[in-house]
Short mmCIF file of C-alpha atoms in Angstrom, two decimals:
data_model
loop_
_atom_site.label_atom_id
_atom_site.label_comp_id
_atom_site.label_asym_id
_atom_site.label_seq_id
_atom_site.Cartn_x
_atom_site.Cartn_y
_atom_site.Cartn_z
CA UNK A 962 0.00 0.00 0.00
CA UNK A 963 2.60 2.50 1.05
CA UNK A 964 4.88 1.72 -1.85
CA UNK A 965 2.07 1.88 -4.37
CA UNK A 966 1.63 5.53 -3.62
CA UNK A 967 5.33 6.20 -3.78
CA UNK A 968 5.91 4.34 -7.01
CA UNK A 969 3.02 6.08 -8.72
CA UNK A 970 4.83 9.33 -8.10
CA UNK A 971 8.33 8.32 -8.95
CA UNK A 972 8.45 8.89 -12.68
CA UNK A 973 6.84 12.26 -12.27
CA UNK A 974 9.10 13.94 -9.77
CA UNK A 975 11.90 14.95 -12.07
CA UNK A 976 9.46 16.97 -14.10
CA UNK A 977 8.08 18.51 -10.95
CA UNK A 978 11.36 19.83 -9.76
CA UNK A 979 12.51 20.94 -13.15
CA UNK A 980 9.35 22.98 -13.42
CA UNK A 981 9.58 24.17 -9.83
CA UNK A 982 13.13 25.39 -10.29
CA UNK A 983 12.45 26.99 -13.62
CA UNK A 984 9.73 29.19 -12.22
CA UNK A 985 10.97 29.42 -8.67
CA UNK A 986 13.32 32.36 -8.73
CA UNK A 987 11.72 35.60 -7.71
CA UNK A 988 8.23 34.24 -7.44
CA UNK A 989 6.15 34.85 -4.34
CA UNK A 990 6.14 32.32 -1.53
CA UNK A 991 3.43 29.72 -1.51
CA UNK A 992 2.70 27.00 -3.94
CA UNK A 993 3.90 26.61 -7.49
CA UNK A 994 1.63 24.79 -9.83
CA UNK A 995 3.39 22.71 -12.38
CA UNK A 996 2.45 20.83 -15.49
CA UNK A 997 -0.54 18.77 -14.40
CA UNK A 998 0.04 16.57 -17.42
CA UNK A 999 3.31 15.46 -15.94
CA UNK A 1000 2.52 15.65 -12.26
CA UNK A 1001 -0.95 15.70 -10.79
CA UNK A 1002 -0.26 18.02 -7.91
CA UNK A 1003 1.51 21.00 -6.41
CA UNK A 1004 4.99 21.62 -5.14
CA UNK A 1005 4.69 23.40 -1.81
CA UNK A 1006 7.32 26.08 -2.15
CA UNK A 1007 7.92 26.56 1.55
CA UNK A 1008 11.19 25.45 3.10
CA UNK A 1009 11.62 24.53 6.75
CA UNK A 1010 15.26 25.25 7.56
CA UNK A 1011 16.84 22.67 9.89
CA UNK A 1012 17.90 23.93 13.31
CA UNK A 1013 21.65 23.65 14.07
CA UNK A 1014 21.09 20.86 16.57
CA UNK A 1015 19.84 18.59 13.78
CA UNK A 1016 23.37 18.61 12.34
CA UNK A 1017 25.14 18.80 15.69
CA UNK A 1018 23.46 15.55 16.75
CA UNK A 1019 24.99 13.77 13.74
CA UNK A 1020 28.44 15.16 14.55
CA UNK A 1021 28.04 13.88 18.11
CA UNK A 1022 27.28 10.42 16.72
CA UNK A 1023 30.39 10.56 14.53
CA UNK A 1024 32.72 11.57 17.35
CA UNK A 1025 32.97 13.81 20.40
CA UNK A 1026 33.47 17.36 19.23
CA UNK A 1027 34.67 19.88 21.78
CA UNK A 1028 31.69 22.18 21.53
CA UNK A 1029 33.13 24.60 24.08
CA UNK A 1030 35.82 25.36 21.49
CA UNK A 1031 33.09 26.42 19.09
CA UNK A 1032 31.48 28.99 21.37
CA UNK A 1033 31.86 32.64 20.42
CA UNK A 1034 31.12 35.75 22.40
CA UNK A 1035 28.55 37.83 20.55
CA UNK A 1036 28.58 41.54 21.28
CA UNK A 1037 25.18 43.02 20.66
CA UNK A 1038 25.42 45.93 18.24
CA UNK A 1039 24.27 49.40 19.21
CA UNK A 1040 21.96 49.93 16.30
CA UNK A 1041 18.34 50.51 15.54
CA UNK A 1042 18.70 49.00 12.05
CA UNK A 1043 16.09 46.23 12.08
CA UNK A 1044 17.83 44.16 9.43
CA UNK A 1045 21.04 44.17 11.43
CA UNK A 1046 19.13 43.38 14.63
CA UNK A 1047 17.31 40.50 12.93
CA UNK A 1048 20.57 39.04 11.64
CA UNK A 1049 22.11 39.27 15.10
CA UNK A 1050 18.98 37.69 16.58
CA UNK A 1051 19.35 34.66 14.31
CA UNK A 1052 23.05 34.49 15.14
CA UNK A 1053 22.40 34.63 18.89
CA UNK A 1054 19.74 31.91 18.85
CA UNK A 1055 22.03 29.64 16.82
CA UNK A 1056 24.82 30.36 19.30
CA UNK A 1057 22.38 29.11 21.92
CA UNK A 1058 22.26 25.74 20.17
CA UNK A 1059 26.08 25.60 20.27
CA UNK A 1060 26.03 26.47 23.98
CA UNK A 1061 23.50 23.71 24.63
CA UNK A 1062 25.74 21.24 22.81
CA UNK A 1063 28.62 22.43 25.03
CA UNK A 1064 26.28 22.23 28.06
CA UNK A 1065 27.58 25.64 29.08
CA UNK A 1066 25.04 26.99 31.53
CA UNK A 1067 26.55 30.46 31.87
CA UNK A 1068 26.60 31.03 28.10
CA UNK A 1069 23.02 29.82 27.72
CA UNK A 1070 21.94 32.20 30.49
CA UNK A 1071 23.79 35.05 28.77
CA UNK A 1072 22.10 34.16 25.51
CA UNK A 1073 18.70 34.11 27.22
CA UNK A 1074 19.33 37.68 28.32
CA UNK A 1075 20.64 38.70 24.89
CA UNK A 1076 17.48 37.28 23.35
CA UNK A 1077 15.35 39.48 25.63
CA UNK A 1078 17.40 42.58 24.83
CA UNK A 1079 17.27 41.97 21.09
CA UNK A 1080 13.54 41.24 21.24
CA UNK A 1081 13.05 44.58 23.02
CA UNK A 1082 14.98 46.37 20.26
CA UNK A 1083 12.80 44.66 17.66
CA UNK A 1084 9.58 45.41 19.56
CA UNK A 1085 8.92 41.74 20.20
CA UNK A 1086 9.34 41.56 23.96
CA UNK A 1087 5.83 40.29 24.63
CA UNK A 1088 6.21 37.37 22.22
CA UNK A 1089 9.73 36.42 23.22
CA UNK A 1090 9.92 36.94 26.99
CA UNK A 1091 8.04 33.72 27.91
CA UNK A 1092 10.46 31.69 25.78
CA UNK A 1093 13.52 33.46 27.15
CA UNK A 1094 12.28 32.79 30.66
CA UNK A 1095 11.68 29.15 29.78
CA UNK A 1096 15.25 28.92 28.46
CA UNK A 1097 16.56 30.27 31.78
CA UNK A 1098 14.29 27.94 33.76
CA UNK A 1099 15.29 24.89 31.73
CA UNK A 1100 19.02 25.56 31.99
CA UNK A 1101 18.72 25.86 35.77
CA UNK A 1102 17.31 22.31 35.75
CA UNK A 1103 20.01 21.05 33.31
CA UNK A 1104 17.13 20.27 30.97
CA UNK A 1105 19.17 20.60 27.76
CA UNK A 1106 16.46 19.07 25.60
CA UNK A 1107 14.05 21.65 27.01
CA UNK A 1108 16.50 24.47 26.18
CA UNK A 1109 16.78 23.22 22.59
CA UNK A 1110 13.00 23.14 22.28
CA UNK A 1111 12.69 26.67 23.63
CA UNK A 1112 15.41 27.98 21.32
CA UNK A 1113 13.53 26.48 18.38
CA UNK A 1114 10.29 28.01 19.65
CA UNK A 1115 11.97 31.37 20.22
CA UNK A 1116 13.14 31.55 16.63
CA UNK A 1117 9.85 30.37 15.20
CA UNK A 1118 7.85 32.75 17.40
CA UNK A 1119 9.99 35.70 16.38
CA UNK A 1120 9.72 34.80 12.70
CA UNK A 1121 5.95 34.33 13.00
CA UNK A 1122 5.59 37.67 14.80
CA UNK A 1123 7.63 39.37 12.08
CA UNK A 1124 5.51 37.77 9.38
CA UNK A 1125 2.34 38.89 11.15
CA UNK A 1126 3.73 42.44 11.07
CA UNK A 1127 4.49 41.94 7.35
CA UNK A 1128 8.22 42.02 8.10
CA UNK A 1129 8.97 38.93 6.02
CA UNK A 1130 12.38 40.32 5.10
CA UNK A 1131 13.36 40.42 8.77
CA UNK A 1132 12.04 36.91 9.29
CA UNK A 1133 14.29 35.69 6.48
CA UNK A 1134 17.26 37.50 8.05
CA UNK A 1135 16.70 35.63 11.33
CA UNK A 1136 16.63 32.34 9.49
CA UNK A 1137 19.62 33.19 7.32
CA UNK A 1138 21.92 34.25 10.14
CA UNK A 1139 20.94 31.22 12.19
CA UNK A 1140 21.90 28.96 9.32
CA UNK A 1141 25.20 30.81 8.80
CA UNK A 1142 26.11 30.43 12.47
CA UNK A 1143 25.15 26.76 12.52
CA UNK A 1144 27.13 26.15 9.34
CA UNK A 1145 30.17 28.01 10.69
CA UNK A 1146 30.28 25.80 13.77
CA UNK A 1147 29.64 22.59 11.80
CA UNK A 1148 32.42 23.36 9.30
CA UNK A 1149 34.74 24.26 12.17
CA UNK A 1150 34.13 20.87 13.79
CA UNK A 1151 34.57 19.07 10.45
CA UNK A 1152 37.79 20.95 9.70
CA UNK A 1153 39.31 19.83 12.98
CA UNK A 1154 38.64 16.14 12.28
CA UNK A 1155 37.90 15.79 8.60
CA UNK A 1156 36.18 12.67 7.33
CA UNK A 1157 34.00 12.14 4.27
CA UNK A 1158 31.04 11.26 6.51
CA UNK A 1159 31.32 14.56 8.34
CA UNK A 1160 31.90 16.54 5.14
CA UNK A 1161 28.76 15.03 3.61
CA UNK A 1162 26.75 17.11 6.10
CA UNK A 1163 27.60 20.12 3.97
CA UNK A 1164 25.58 18.77 1.07
CA UNK A 1165 22.92 21.49 1.47
CA UNK A 1166 22.70 23.32 -1.86
CA UNK A 1167 18.89 23.33 -1.71
CA UNK A 1168 19.01 25.41 1.47
CA UNK A 1169 21.46 27.87 -0.08
CA UNK A 1170 19.18 28.15 -3.13
CA UNK A 1171 16.26 28.78 -0.78
CA UNK A 1172 18.10 31.63 0.96
CA UNK A 1173 19.23 33.12 -2.34
CA UNK A 1174 15.66 33.01 -3.58
CA UNK A 1175 14.42 34.54 -0.32
CA UNK A 1176 16.78 37.47 -0.72
CA UNK A 1177 15.73 37.90 -4.35
CA UNK A 1178 12.14 38.20 -3.09
CA UNK A 1179 12.96 40.87 -0.50
CA UNK A 1180 11.98 44.51 -0.86
CA UNK A 1181 14.47 46.59 -2.87
CA UNK A 1182 15.63 48.44 0.26
CA UNK A 1183 16.35 45.19 2.09
CA UNK A 1184 18.11 43.70 -0.94
CA UNK A 1185 20.36 46.75 -1.14
CA UNK A 1186 21.24 46.68 2.56
CA UNK A 1187 25.05 46.29 2.79
CA UNK A 1188 24.78 43.21 5.00
CA UNK A 1189 22.29 41.53 2.67
CA UNK A 1190 24.43 42.38 -0.36
CA UNK A 1191 27.45 40.78 1.33
CA UNK A 1192 25.42 37.72 2.33
CA UNK A 1193 24.18 37.32 -1.24
CA UNK A 1194 27.76 37.24 -2.50
CA UNK A 1195 28.74 34.85 0.29
CA UNK A 1196 25.88 32.50 -0.54
CA UNK A 1197 26.99 32.37 -4.16
CA UNK A 1198 30.44 31.28 -3.03
CA UNK A 1199 29.05 28.75 -0.54
CA UNK A 1200 26.78 27.28 -3.20
CA UNK A 1201 29.76 26.95 -5.54
CA UNK A 1202 31.70 25.13 -2.78
CA UNK A 1203 28.78 22.79 -2.09
CA UNK A 1204 28.00 22.08 -5.72
CA UNK A 1205 29.84 18.79 -6.08
CA UNK A 1206 28.67 16.80 -9.08
CA UNK A 1207 30.35 13.56 -8.02
CA UNK A 1208 32.24 12.29 -5.01
CA UNK A 1209 32.51 14.07 -1.69
CA UNK A 1210 33.00 17.62 -0.57
CA UNK A 1211 36.74 18.11 -0.04
CA UNK A 1212 38.44 19.49 3.05
CA UNK A 1213 39.39 22.60 1.06
CA UNK A 1214 35.75 23.19 0.18
CA UNK A 1215 34.67 22.71 3.80
CA UNK A 1216 37.34 25.19 4.89
CA UNK A 1217 36.21 27.63 2.24
CA UNK A 1218 32.59 27.42 3.44
CA UNK A 1219 33.78 27.93 7.01
CA UNK A 1220 35.79 31.05 6.09
CA UNK A 1221 32.88 32.53 4.14
CA UNK A 1222 30.44 31.93 7.01
CA UNK A 1223 32.85 33.38 9.56
CA UNK A 1224 33.46 36.48 7.46
CA UNK A 1225 29.73 37.04 7.13
CA UNK A 1226 29.16 36.50 10.84
CA UNK A 1227 31.94 38.95 11.68
CA UNK A 1228 30.25 41.47 9.43
CA UNK A 1229 26.87 40.80 11.09
CA UNK A 1230 28.35 41.42 14.51
CA UNK A 1231 30.40 44.42 13.43
CA UNK A 1232 28.44 45.96 10.58
CA UNK A 1233 30.27 48.41 8.36
CA UNK A 1234 29.47 52.06 9.08
CA UNK A 1235 26.91 53.33 6.62
CA UNK A 1236 28.06 55.72 3.94
CA UNK A 1237 27.39 59.36 4.74
CA UNK A 1238 27.68 58.87 8.49
CA UNK B 441 6.94 12.84 28.73
CA UNK B 442 5.34 16.06 27.65
CA UNK B 443 3.17 16.21 24.63
CA UNK B 444 4.68 18.50 22.01
CA UNK B 445 3.48 22.05 22.28
CA UNK B 446 0.48 22.84 20.14
CA UNK B 447 0.22 26.52 20.74
CA UNK B 448 3.44 28.38 20.10
CA UNK B 449 4.67 26.93 16.86
CA UNK B 450 5.48 29.03 13.89
CA UNK B 451 2.79 28.58 11.35
CA UNK B 452 4.61 27.83 8.15
CA UNK B 453 1.38 28.54 6.43
CA UNK B 454 0.91 27.40 2.95
CA UNK B 455 -2.40 28.31 1.40
CA UNK B 456 -2.85 25.65 -1.19
CA UNK B 457 -6.24 26.65 -2.45
CA UNK B 458 -6.06 28.84 -5.48
CA UNK B 459 -8.34 31.83 -5.73
CA UNK B 460 -10.61 29.90 -8.04
CA UNK B 461 -10.85 26.93 -5.76
CA UNK B 462 -11.67 29.21 -2.87
CA UNK B 463 -14.86 30.14 -4.68
CA UNK B 464 -15.96 26.68 -5.67
CA UNK B 465 -15.03 24.73 -2.56
CA UNK B 466 -16.97 24.70 0.66
CA UNK B 467 -14.84 25.53 3.67
CA UNK B 468 -12.90 22.51 4.84
CA UNK B 469 -14.25 21.06 8.04
CA UNK B 470 -11.98 21.97 10.93
CA UNK B 471 -8.97 24.24 10.81
CA UNK B 472 -5.36 23.88 9.82
CA UNK B 473 -4.48 24.34 13.49
CA UNK B 474 -6.62 21.32 14.32
CA UNK B 475 -4.83 19.42 11.57
CA UNK B 476 -1.57 20.25 13.33
CA UNK B 477 -3.04 19.05 16.62
CA UNK B 478 -3.69 15.67 14.99
CA UNK B 479 -0.15 15.59 13.60
CA UNK B 480 1.19 16.27 17.09
CA UNK B 481 -1.01 13.51 18.46
CA UNK B 482 0.72 11.15 16.06
CA UNK B 483 4.09 12.55 17.20
CA UNK B 484 3.52 11.82 20.89
CA UNK B 485 4.75 8.21 20.91
CA UNK B 486 7.79 9.25 18.90
CA UNK B 487 8.64 11.93 21.47
CA UNK B 488 8.54 9.20 24.08
CA UNK B 489 11.16 7.39 21.98
CA UNK B 490 13.50 10.37 22.06
CA UNK B 491 12.49 12.29 18.94
CA UNK B 492 12.71 16.07 19.05
CA UNK B 493 9.73 17.64 17.31
CA UNK B 494 10.51 20.70 15.19
CA UNK B 495 8.39 23.73 15.99
CA UNK B 496 8.25 24.76 12.35
CA UNK B 497 5.88 22.86 10.10
CA UNK B 498 3.84 23.08 6.92
CA UNK B 499 0.07 23.32 6.70
CA UNK B 500 -2.78 24.43 4.53
CA UNK B 501 -6.04 23.58 2.81
CA UNK B 502 -6.30 21.70 -0.41
CA UNK B 503 -8.74 19.97 -2.73
CA UNK B 504 -9.47 16.46 -1.50
CA UNK B 505 -7.10 13.99 -3.10
CA UNK B 506 -4.76 16.69 -4.42
CA UNK B 507 -1.20 15.43 -4.35
CA UNK B 508 1.40 17.69 -2.78
CA UNK B 509 5.18 17.59 -2.73
CA UNK B 510 7.62 19.31 -0.37
CA UNK B 511 11.41 19.38 -0.69
CA UNK B 512 13.26 18.97 2.57
CA UNK B 513 16.87 18.67 3.74
CA UNK B 514 17.75 15.53 5.70
CA UNK B 515 21.05 14.54 7.29
CA UNK B 516 22.48 11.03 7.17
CA UNK B 517 23.04 9.82 10.72
CA UNK B 518 19.77 11.19 12.07
CA UNK B 519 16.52 9.25 12.23
CA UNK B 520 13.51 11.27 11.12
CA UNK B 521 9.79 10.87 11.54
CA UNK B 522 7.12 12.75 9.58
CA UNK B 523 3.56 13.16 10.79
CA UNK B 524 0.64 14.15 8.55
CA UNK B 525 -2.64 15.19 10.16
CA UNK B 526 -6.02 16.43 8.97
CA UNK B 527 -8.97 17.94 10.79
CA UNK B 528 -11.34 16.20 8.39
CA UNK B 529 -12.77 12.85 9.45
CA UNK B 530 -13.12 9.90 7.10
CA UNK B 531 -10.04 10.62 5.04
CA UNK B 532 -7.45 8.44 3.38
CA UNK B 533 -3.98 9.82 4.01
CA UNK B 534 -0.90 8.98 1.99
CA UNK B 535 2.64 9.94 2.91
CA UNK B 536 5.95 8.96 1.34
CA UNK B 537 9.54 10.17 1.41
CA UNK B 538 11.50 9.89 -1.83
CA UNK B 539 15.19 10.37 -2.55
CA UNK B 540 16.59 12.46 -5.37
CA UNK B 541 15.99 9.64 -7.85
CA UNK B 542 12.38 9.26 -6.76
CA UNK B 543 13.00 6.06 -4.83
CA UNK B 544 11.04 5.62 -1.59
CA UNK B 545 13.21 5.68 1.52
CA UNK B 546 10.54 5.71 4.22
CA UNK B 547 9.60 2.80 6.43
CA UNK B 548 7.27 1.86 9.27
CA UNK B 549 4.17 3.60 7.99
CA UNK B 550 1.65 3.97 10.80
CA UNK B 551 -1.89 5.12 10.17
CA UNK B 552 -4.41 6.16 12.80
CA UNK B 553 -7.53 8.29 12.95
CA UNK B 554 -6.85 11.36 10.82
CA UNK B 555 -3.08 10.85 10.89
CA UNK B 556 -0.34 8.93 9.20
CA UNK B 557 3.35 8.80 10.06
CA UNK B 558 6.49 7.40 8.48
CA UNK B 559 10.05 7.01 9.69
CA UNK B 560 13.18 7.66 7.64
CA UNK B 561 16.86 6.84 8.06
CA UNK B 562 18.29 8.89 5.20
CA UNK B 563 20.95 6.91 3.32
CA UNK B 564 22.67 10.15 2.27
CA UNK B 565 22.68 13.77 3.35
CA UNK B 566 20.76 15.86 0.88
CA UNK B 567 17.38 16.92 -0.44
CA UNK B 568 14.45 14.54 -0.16
CA UNK B 569 10.86 14.89 -1.28
CA UNK B 570 7.88 14.44 0.98
CA UNK B 571 4.83 13.53 -1.10
CA UNK B 572 1.39 13.27 0.42
CA UNK B 573 -2.33 13.59 -0.07
CA UNK B 574 -5.51 13.73 1.98
CA UNK B 575 -8.59 12.25 0.32
CA UNK B 576 -11.97 12.78 1.90
CA UNK B 577 -14.97 10.56 1.27
CA UNK B 578 -17.40 13.42 1.86
CA UNK B 579 -15.76 16.78 1.32
CA UNK B 580 -14.16 18.59 -1.57
CA UNK B 581 -11.77 20.61 0.59
CA UNK B 582 -9.52 19.24 3.34
CA UNK B 583 -7.04 20.62 5.84
CA UNK B 584 -3.58 19.25 6.35
CA UNK B 585 -0.50 19.76 8.52
CA UNK B 586 2.86 18.09 8.13
CA UNK B 587 5.43 18.11 10.92
CA UNK B 588 8.66 16.27 11.51
CA UNK B 589 11.07 15.31 14.25
CA UNK B 590 14.54 13.82 14.54
CA UNK B 591 16.75 11.92 16.94
#
C-alpha cells in the first residue's frame, strides 16, 4: 500500500522539480503549480530550515566534538537598524544551540538575556519573553532538551511575529543568520577532524538556493542593505563550494565554506558604518 | 513525557487553495491548526522514543485527493519521523519520502484516525521529497498539517 503511492509518483518527480526550479526564482512564496500533465499536484514552495542541533546531533554520533571550542562571544550591536538586529537575533539563537551542545550553563543564560534585549529592540518583547524565561528555567534544571526546544520556539515565534507584522524580510534574516552560524560551527568541527562522513553534512545546496531566492524576493531596500548584499555574495560562493557533481566535498571546500560563514558572521556582529555617516 | 506544544509553533502557512478553488469549494471542516493538533497527536509516541519535534511545520487547505510535494533537507546519521494530520474525518492519508531519484526511503508507515506517520533513516545527506495527499470521502476541501522530528 505505502509503496504503491510512492511508485506512482516516482516517474513524475523529475518533471516537478525541473518545473519548480524553472519558475521558482523571484516568485512569491506559496505553492507553485506545475504541469498537471506530468505531475498531478503541487509543489509546496515553503522550506523549513533545519535547526543547528539537527546537524550537531549527527556530529556527536560521529565523534565527540569539543563544543566549548566552538562557542563565540557575541557583542550586541548598538543599532536601531532592524535588518542588522534581525541578523544578530538569528546568530544569537544559533549560538544558543552551540552552547546547549557544550552544556555551558553560563553562556546559555547570557544568551537568554541577549534574546530578551534583542527582542526589546525589535519590539517583540511580549512574544519572546516567555520563551527566554523558559530557556533560563530549563538551563537551571540542566534540561538541555528543554532548552533546545525553547530555542527552536523562540526563533519560530519571532519569525511568526515578524511575518504577522508583514516584516517577512526580517524573518528571512533571522533564518539566514541562524543557518550561517550553525554552518560556521559545523564546518569548524569538520575541519578539525575531517572525514568524508562529516563533510557530507555540507551537502545542502537546496538550502542555499532557498536563501538566495528569499533574498531575491525581498523589498528593494532590504536587498540593497550592505549586510544583505554581502550575504548574497557569500551564498553564491558557498553554493559553488557545495556544488559537487560527483564524489565528496573536499576538506578545502569545507574550509572555504567555514571562512565565508565566519566572514559574514563577523560582518553581522560588526556591521560596516553606513556611507554618509 | 510532555506532549509536544500545540500553541506556540510558527505557522509555516501554505495556502494551497487557489483563488478559483476558494470560490468553488466549501470551507474545509476543521482548521489547519486542528490538523496540526492531529499531527502532534501522532508525534507523541515518537517523542517518548526520544524524537525532538521541530516547531516549524507546513500546513494548509487543499482539494481532497490533491497530491502535494515538499522538498526537505535531511542529514544522514539522524533518524527522522514525519507526521501528517487532517482535521477532516473519514479521510485516506498517503505519505511517502523519496530520494533524489524518486525512490522511496521511508519505512514503518503507521496510520491512525486522521493521521499517518512514516520514519526515515536517510541513506545520504541531501534533499528529499515528501509527497502526500488527503482524500476525503465526503468533502471537496480538506485541511492538512505536516510536521517532523529527529533523533
